[in-house]
PDB file of C-alpha atoms in Angstrom:
ATOM      1  CA  ALA A   1     -71.680  -5.000 -69.178  1.00  0.00           C
ATOM      2  CA  ILE A   2     -72.567  -4.551 -72.833  1.00  0.00           C
ATOM      3  CA  LEU A   3     -69.644  -2.156 -73.451  1.00  0.00           C
ATOM      4  CA  GLY A   4     -67.350  -4.956 -71.445  1.00  0.00           C
ATOM      5  CA  ALA A   5     -68.339  -8.067 -73.632  1.00  0.00           C
ATOM      6  CA  ALA A   6     -67.705  -6.080 -76.640  1.00  0.00           C
ATOM      7  CA  TYR A   7     -64.095  -4.940 -75.532  1.00  0.00           C
ATOM      8  CA  ASN A   8     -63.337  -8.233 -74.684  1.00  0.00           C
ATOM      9  CA  GLY A   9     -64.544  -9.555 -78.042  1.00  0.00           C
ATOM     10  CA  LEU A  10     -62.544  -7.171 -79.328  1.00  0.00           C
ATOM     11  CA  THR A  11     -59.315  -8.210 -77.168  1.00  0.00           C
ATOM     12  CA  ALA A  12     -59.761 -11.587 -78.249  1.00  0.00           C
ATOM     13  CA  VAL A  13     -59.617 -11.224 -81.658  1.00  0.00           C
ATOM     14  CA  LEU A  14     -56.975  -8.851 -81.790  1.00  0.00           C
ATOM     15  CA  ALA A  15     -54.855 -11.194 -78.986  1.00  0.00           C
ATOM     16  CA  GLN A  16     -55.821 -14.395 -81.060  1.00  0.00           C
ATOM     17  CA  ARG A  17     -54.437 -12.546 -84.847  1.00  0.00           C
ATOM     18  CA  ALA A  18     -51.242 -11.700 -83.189  1.00  0.00           C
ATOM     19  CA  MET A  19     -51.263 -15.422 -80.705  1.00  0.00           C
ATOM     20  CA  MET A  20     -50.200 -13.874 -77.877  1.00  0.00           C
ATOM     21  CA  THR A  21     -53.669 -13.922 -75.991  1.00  0.00           C
ATOM     22  CA  GLY A  22     -51.976 -14.236 -72.469  1.00  0.00           C
ATOM     23  CA  ARG A  23     -49.329 -11.708 -72.961  1.00  0.00           C
ATOM     24  CA  LEU A  24     -52.303  -9.375 -74.411  1.00  0.00           C
ATOM     25  CA  GLY A  25     -54.535 -10.177 -71.909  1.00  0.00           C
ATOM     26  CA  ALA A  26     -51.847  -9.837 -68.934  1.00  0.00           C
ATOM     27  CA  LEU A  27     -50.861  -6.073 -70.629  1.00  0.00           C
ATOM     28  CA  ILE A  28     -54.301  -5.267 -70.836  1.00  0.00           C
ATOM     29  CA  SER A  29     -55.131  -6.227 -67.317  1.00  0.00           C
ATOM     30  CA  ALA A  30     -52.112  -4.554 -65.455  1.00  0.00           C
ATOM     31  CA  ALA A  31     -53.152  -1.063 -67.630  1.00  0.00           C
ATOM     32  CA  ILE A  32     -56.982  -1.610 -66.518  1.00  0.00           C
ATOM     33  CA  TYR A  33     -55.361  -0.974 -62.375  1.00  0.00           C
ATOM     34  CA  VAL A  34     -53.095   1.917 -62.999  1.00  0.00           C
ATOM     35  CA  PRO A  35     -56.422   3.940 -62.916  1.00  0.00           C
ATOM     36  CA  ALA A  36     -57.322   1.831 -59.822  1.00  0.00           C
ATOM     37  CA  ILE A  37     -54.387   3.167 -57.887  1.00  0.00           C
ATOM     38  CA  VAL A  38     -55.019   6.202 -58.811  1.00  0.00           C
ATOM     39  CA  SER A  39     -58.918   6.714 -58.230  1.00  0.00           C
ATOM     40  CA  ALA A  40     -58.269   5.032 -55.138  1.00  0.00           C
ATOM     41  CA  LEU A  41     -55.322   6.823 -53.705  1.00  0.00           C
ATOM     42  CA  ALA A  42     -57.301  10.691 -55.248  1.00  0.00           C
ATOM     43  CA  GLY A  43     -60.923   9.268 -53.440  1.00  0.00           C
ATOM     44  CA  GLY A  44     -59.515   8.581 -50.055  1.00  0.00           C
ATOM     45  CA  TRP A  45     -57.607  12.441 -50.598  1.00  0.00           C
ATOM     46  CA  LEU A  46     -60.962  13.739 -51.393  1.00  0.00           C
ATOM     47  CA  SER A  47     -63.807  11.910 -48.569  1.00  0.00           C
ATOM     48  CA  GLU A  48     -61.431  13.679 -46.584  1.00  0.00           C
ATOM     49  CA  ASN A  49     -60.646  16.864 -47.562  1.00  0.00           C
ATOM     50  CA  VAL A  50     -63.495  17.826 -50.458  1.00  0.00           C
ATOM     51  CA  PRO A  51     -67.369  18.244 -50.319  1.00  0.00           C
ATOM     52  CA  ALA A  52     -69.221  15.280 -51.417  1.00  0.00           C
ATOM     53  CA  SER A  53     -70.852  18.296 -54.161  1.00  0.00           C
ATOM     54  CA  THR A  54     -67.301  18.446 -55.507  1.00  0.00           C
ATOM     55  CA  THR A  55     -66.444  14.894 -55.426  1.00  0.00           C
ATOM     56  CA  PHE A  56     -69.675  14.000 -57.609  1.00  0.00           C
ATOM     57  CA  THR A  57     -68.560  16.983 -59.937  1.00  0.00           C
ATOM     58  CA  ILE A  58     -65.442  15.418 -59.991  1.00  0.00           C
ATOM     59  CA  CYS A  59     -66.527  12.062 -61.152  1.00  0.00           C
ATOM     60  CA  ALA A  60     -68.742  13.510 -63.797  1.00  0.00           C
ATOM     61  CA  LEU A  61     -66.344  14.718 -65.211  1.00  0.00           C
ATOM     62  CA  LEU A  62     -64.283  11.935 -65.742  1.00  0.00           C
ATOM     63  CA  MET A  63     -67.169  10.072 -66.406  1.00  0.00           C
ATOM     64  CA  PHE A  64     -67.562  12.013 -69.724  1.00  0.00           C
ATOM     65  CA  ALA A  65     -63.986  12.189 -70.333  1.00  0.00           C
ATOM     66  CA  VAL A  66     -64.191   8.517 -70.817  1.00  0.00           C
ATOM     67  CA  GLY A  67     -67.041   8.446 -72.888  1.00  0.00           C
ATOM     68  CA  SER A  68     -66.042  10.977 -75.315  1.00  0.00           C
ATOM     69  CA  LEU A  69     -62.982   8.742 -76.119  1.00  0.00           C
ATOM     70  CA  GLY A  70     -65.653   6.366 -77.986  1.00  0.00           C
ATOM     71  CA  ILE A  71     -65.931   8.782 -80.709  1.00  0.00           C
ATOM     72  CA  TRP A  72     -62.177   9.227 -81.677  1.00  0.00           C
ATOM     73  CA  ARG A  73     -61.506   7.342 -84.361  1.00  0.00           C
ATOM     74  CA  PRO A  74     -64.026   4.843 -84.630  1.00  0.00           C
ATOM     75  CA  VAL A  75     -62.765   3.705 -87.775  1.00  0.00           C
ATOM     76  CA  ALA A  76     -59.458   2.414 -86.358  1.00  0.00           C
ATOM     77  CA  VAL A  77     -61.484  -0.250 -84.860  1.00  0.00           C
ATOM     78  CA  PHE A  78     -64.687  -0.500 -87.192  1.00  0.00           C
ATOM     79  CA  GLY A  79     -63.527   0.448 -90.135  1.00  0.00           C
ATOM     80  CA  ARG A  80     -63.912  -2.267 -93.179  1.00  0.00           C
ATOM     81  CA  HIS A  81     -60.848  -2.723 -93.150  1.00  0.00           C
ATOM     82  CA  ASN A  82     -60.435  -4.029 -90.067  1.00  0.00           C
ATOM     83  CA  LEU A  83     -63.871  -5.888 -89.630  1.00  0.00           C
ATOM     84  CA  ALA A  84     -63.235  -7.594 -93.068  1.00  0.00           C
ATOM     85  CA  ARG A  85     -60.128  -9.816 -91.353  1.00  0.00           C
ATOM     86  CA  VAL A  86     -63.017 -10.710 -88.333  1.00  0.00           C
ATOM     87  CA  ARG A  87     -64.622 -14.137 -88.990  1.00  0.00           C
ATOM     88  CA  THR A  88     -68.691 -13.369 -88.131  1.00  0.00           C
ATOM     89  CA  ILE A  89     -71.485 -15.653 -88.226  1.00  0.00           C
ATOM     90  CA  ASP A  90     -74.933 -14.268 -89.475  1.00  0.00           C
ATOM     91  CA  GLU A  91     -77.135 -15.689 -86.432  1.00  0.00           C
ATOM     92  CA  SER A  92     -79.814 -14.450 -84.212  1.00  0.00           C
ATOM     93  CA  VAL A  93     -79.471 -14.173 -80.352  1.00  0.00           C
ATOM     94  CA  PRO A  94     -81.585 -16.870 -78.832  1.00  0.00           C
ATOM     95  CA  VAL A  95     -79.240 -19.556 -81.558  1.00  0.00           C
ATOM     96  CA  ALA A  96     -75.959 -17.645 -80.623  1.00  0.00           C
ATOM     97  CA  VAL A  97     -76.429 -18.308 -77.177  1.00  0.00           C
ATOM     98  CA  TRP A  98     -77.181 -22.064 -77.798  1.00  0.00           C
ATOM     99  CA  ARG A  99     -74.341 -22.518 -79.842  1.00  0.00           C
ATOM    100  CA  LEU A 100     -72.641 -20.588 -76.676  1.00  0.00           C
ATOM    101  CA  LEU A 101     -74.365 -23.437 -74.114  1.00  0.00           C
ATOM    102  CA  SER A 102     -73.386 -25.887 -76.301  1.00  0.00           C
ATOM    103  CA  HIS A 103     -70.023 -25.743 -76.791  1.00  0.00           C
ATOM    104  CA  ARG A 104     -68.569 -28.975 -74.331  1.00  0.00           C
ATOM    105  CA  PRO A 105     -65.241 -26.243 -72.896  1.00  0.00           C
ATOM    106  CA  PHE A 106     -67.769 -23.239 -72.135  1.00  0.00           C
ATOM    107  CA  ILE A 107     -69.476 -24.524 -68.681  1.00  0.00           C
ATOM    108  CA  PRO A 108     -66.665 -25.514 -66.886  1.00  0.00           C
ATOM    109  CA  ALA A 109     -64.721 -22.061 -67.974  1.00  0.00           C
ATOM    110  CA  ALA A 110     -68.133 -20.688 -66.776  1.00  0.00           C
ATOM    111  CA  ILE A 111     -68.162 -22.242 -63.454  1.00  0.00           C
ATOM    112  CA  LEU A 112     -64.223 -21.483 -62.910  1.00  0.00           C
ATOM    113  CA  MET A 113     -64.830 -17.830 -63.109  1.00  0.00           C
ATOM    114  CA  GLY A 114     -68.268 -17.815 -61.206  1.00  0.00           C
ATOM    115  CA  LEU A 115     -66.528 -19.660 -58.483  1.00  0.00           C
ATOM    116  CA  TRP A 116     -63.577 -17.230 -58.816  1.00  0.00           C
ATOM    117  CA  GLN A 117     -65.914 -14.032 -58.401  1.00  0.00           C
ATOM    118  CA  ILE A 118     -67.079 -15.199 -55.408  1.00  0.00           C
ATOM    119  CA  MET A 119     -65.047 -12.914 -52.616  1.00  0.00           C
ATOM    120  CA  PRO A 120     -67.356 -12.629 -49.454  1.00  0.00           C
ATOM    121  CA  GLY A 121     -65.803  -9.868 -46.682  1.00  0.00           C
ATOM    122  CA  TRP A 122     -64.550  -8.316 -49.324  1.00  0.00           C
ATOM    123  CA  GLY A 123     -65.503  -5.743 -51.283  1.00  0.00           C
ATOM    124  CA  THR A 124     -67.937  -3.041 -49.895  1.00  0.00           C
ATOM    125  CA  PRO A 125     -67.914  -5.319 -46.404  1.00  0.00           C
ATOM    126  CA  LEU A 126     -63.924  -4.756 -46.199  1.00  0.00           C
ATOM    127  CA  VAL A 127     -64.165  -0.871 -46.437  1.00  0.00           C
ATOM    128  CA  PHE A 128     -66.873  -0.836 -43.547  1.00  0.00           C
ATOM    129  CA  HIS A 129     -64.326  -3.353 -41.759  1.00  0.00           C
ATOM    130  CA  LEU A 130     -61.663  -0.524 -42.449  1.00  0.00           C
ATOM    131  CA  THR A 131     -63.273   2.053 -41.296  1.00  0.00           C
ATOM    132  CA  ASN A 132     -66.110   1.186 -38.013  1.00  0.00           C
ATOM    133  CA  THR A 133     -63.526  -1.647 -37.154  1.00  0.00           C
ATOM    134  CA  LEU A 134     -60.371  -0.290 -37.751  1.00  0.00           C
ATOM    135  CA  LYS A 135     -61.375   3.726 -37.513  1.00  0.00           C
ATOM    136  CA  LEU A 136     -58.770   4.286 -40.399  1.00  0.00           C
ATOM    137  CA  SER A 137     -58.947   7.726 -42.537  1.00  0.00           C
ATOM    138  CA  GLU A 138     -60.730   8.158 -45.586  1.00  0.00           C
ATOM    139  CA  THR A 139     -57.133   8.852 -46.547  1.00  0.00           C
ATOM    140  CA  GLN A 140     -55.707   5.064 -44.924  1.00  0.00           C
ATOM    141  CA  VAL A 141     -58.287   3.467 -46.402  1.00  0.00           C
ATOM    142  CA  GLY A 142     -57.161   4.866 -49.940  1.00  0.00           C
ATOM    143  CA  VAL A 143     -53.556   3.675 -49.203  1.00  0.00           C
ATOM    144  CA  VAL A 144     -55.057   0.174 -48.482  1.00  0.00           C
ATOM    145  CA  GLN A 145     -57.304  -0.159 -51.604  1.00  0.00           C
ATOM    146  CA  ALA A 146     -54.525   1.201 -53.730  1.00  0.00           C
ATOM    147  CA  TYR A 147     -52.278  -1.699 -52.468  1.00  0.00           C
ATOM    148  CA  TYR A 148     -54.759  -3.835 -53.979  1.00  0.00           C
ATOM    149  CA  PRO A 149     -54.615  -3.032 -57.968  1.00  0.00           C
ATOM    150  CA  PHE A 150     -50.923  -1.871 -57.716  1.00  0.00           C
ATOM    151  CA  CYS A 151     -49.783  -5.166 -56.752  1.00  0.00           C
ATOM    152  CA  MET A 152     -52.373  -6.849 -59.350  1.00  0.00           C
ATOM    153  CA  ALA A 153     -50.823  -5.178 -62.288  1.00  0.00           C
ATOM    154  CA  ALA A 154     -47.091  -6.295 -60.498  1.00  0.00           C
ATOM    155  CA  ALA A 155     -48.588  -9.529 -60.803  1.00  0.00           C
ATOM    156  CA  GLY A 156     -50.495  -9.504 -64.089  1.00  0.00           C
ATOM    157  CA  LEU A 157     -46.831  -8.024 -65.641  1.00  0.00           C
ATOM    158  CA  ALA A 158     -44.976 -11.264 -64.123  1.00  0.00           C
ATOM    159  CA  TYR A 159     -47.485 -13.233 -65.759  1.00  0.00           C
ATOM    160  CA  VAL A 160     -45.754 -12.753 -68.968  1.00  0.00           C
ATOM    161  CA  PRO A 161     -42.605 -14.213 -68.621  1.00  0.00           C
ATOM    162  CA  LEU A 162     -44.862 -17.021 -66.722  1.00  0.00           C
ATOM    163  CA  CYS A 163     -46.726 -18.028 -69.015  1.00  0.00           C
ATOM    164  CA  GLY A 164     -44.283 -18.335 -71.462  1.00  0.00           C
ATOM    165  CA  ARG A 165     -42.310 -20.292 -69.669  1.00  0.00           C
ATOM    166  CA  PHE A 166     -44.984 -22.824 -68.003  1.00  0.00           C
ATOM    167  CA  ARG A 167     -48.195 -24.763 -69.098  1.00  0.00           C
ATOM    168  CA  LEU A 168     -51.335 -23.022 -68.605  1.00  0.00           C
ATOM    169  CA  GLY A 169     -52.266 -26.482 -66.421  1.00  0.00           C
ATOM    170  CA  PRO A 170     -49.811 -26.189 -63.415  1.00  0.00           C
ATOM    171  CA  LEU A 171     -50.184 -21.973 -63.833  1.00  0.00           C
ATOM    172  CA  LEU A 172     -54.135 -22.432 -63.253  1.00  0.00           C
ATOM    173  CA  TRP A 173     -53.988 -25.233 -60.271  1.00  0.00           C
ATOM    174  CA  VAL A 174     -51.232 -23.406 -58.352  1.00  0.00           C
ATOM    175  CA  SER A 175     -52.602 -20.096 -58.783  1.00  0.00           C
ATOM    176  CA  MET A 176     -56.607 -21.371 -57.675  1.00  0.00           C
ATOM    177  CA  ILE A 177     -55.124 -23.486 -55.120  1.00  0.00           C
ATOM    178  CA  LEU A 178     -53.041 -20.517 -53.108  1.00  0.00           C
ATOM    179  CA  GLY A 179     -56.345 -18.152 -54.223  1.00  0.00           C
ATOM    180  CA  ILE A 180     -58.328 -20.388 -51.692  1.00  0.00           C
ATOM    181  CA  ILE A 181     -55.720 -20.388 -49.483  1.00  0.00           C
ATOM    182  CA  VAL A 182     -55.516 -16.708 -49.111  1.00  0.00           C
ATOM    183  CA  ALA A 183     -58.706 -15.469 -49.357  1.00  0.00           C
ATOM    184  CA  PRO A 184     -59.958 -15.499 -45.770  1.00  0.00           C
ATOM    185  CA  SER A 185     -56.769 -13.161 -44.928  1.00  0.00           C
ATOM    186  CA  ALA A 186     -59.220 -10.117 -44.882  1.00  0.00           C
ATOM    187  CA  LEU A 187     -59.969 -11.601 -41.499  1.00  0.00           C
ATOM    188  CA  LEU A 188     -56.307 -10.693 -39.975  1.00  0.00           C
ATOM    189  CA  MET A 189     -56.751  -7.084 -40.930  1.00  0.00           C
ATOM    190  CA  HIS A 190     -56.085  -5.971 -37.337  1.00  0.00           C
ATOM    191  CA  ASP A 191     -54.811  -2.224 -37.957  1.00  0.00           C
ATOM    192  CA  TYR A 192     -53.390  -0.095 -40.877  1.00  0.00           C
ATOM    193  CA  SER A 193     -50.058  -1.922 -41.365  1.00  0.00           C
ATOM    194  CA  SER A 194     -51.335  -5.720 -41.165  1.00  0.00           C
ATOM    195  CA  ALA A 195     -54.326  -4.703 -43.541  1.00  0.00           C
ATOM    196  CA  ILE A 196     -51.757  -3.104 -46.047  1.00  0.00           C
ATOM    197  CA  ALA A 197     -49.777  -6.524 -45.865  1.00  0.00           C
ATOM    198  CA  ILE A 198     -52.761  -8.225 -46.861  1.00  0.00           C
ATOM    199  CA  GLN A 199     -53.538  -6.802 -49.474  1.00  0.00           C
ATOM    200  CA  ILE A 200     -50.066  -6.848 -51.140  1.00  0.00           C
ATOM    201  CA  LEU A 201     -50.681 -11.105 -50.345  1.00  0.00           C
ATOM    202  CA  VAL A 202     -54.156 -11.012 -52.134  1.00  0.00           C
ATOM    203  CA  GLY A 203     -53.187  -8.928 -54.912  1.00  0.00           C
ATOM    204  CA  VAL A 204     -49.845 -10.679 -56.024  1.00  0.00           C
ATOM    205  CA  VAL A 205     -51.933 -14.010 -55.635  1.00  0.00           C
ATOM    206  CA  TRP A 206     -55.260 -12.794 -57.345  1.00  0.00           C
ATOM    207  CA  GLY A 207     -53.914 -11.177 -59.788  1.00  0.00           C
ATOM    208  CA  VAL A 208     -51.608 -14.244 -60.905  1.00  0.00           C
ATOM    209  CA  GLY A 209     -54.651 -15.918 -61.321  1.00  0.00           C
ATOM    210  CA  ASN A 210     -56.685 -13.790 -63.296  1.00  0.00           C
TER     211      ASN A 210
END
């Protein structure tokens, strides 16, 4: 969570400096989902064809590789030349938290993001439904799970021209309403094909919303 907050903060500074917050946000979201697609496909195949110990070893090596990126060219991000262009405020943590909470636009934005993250029936319950109820194989579950980030990435790229053509208000309202409508669609998954179809629909709608 700490790493994600720092990453998002740096991204926001870069996006504001280049005056392209919507476009850069959509592009980064699309890039984030590429590993999710690969991991879903690979994870499904590995769990069905490779011992669990081997899978955990592969995951550990991948995490070590990701962690190693943190020591690659840190000056390019945290160098004096870059930090000099970022306006900083010297204050304690309680003061910073209070300043954030007293910023009026923060409260509705936090409520909106909190409600948007409530997804009962998805995540782990959906995996149990696919395996225990629908009796899909591990590879099939991986394929179904891969369609969601793939469509999220495609929708994120589609948002690039949308945010340049339409105002934020209509985009928010339409995407929120559609997101609420498709939220219970996991109940319509009755077989392999319907699970893929629902993942495509939800991925596209929630991708634009994100």
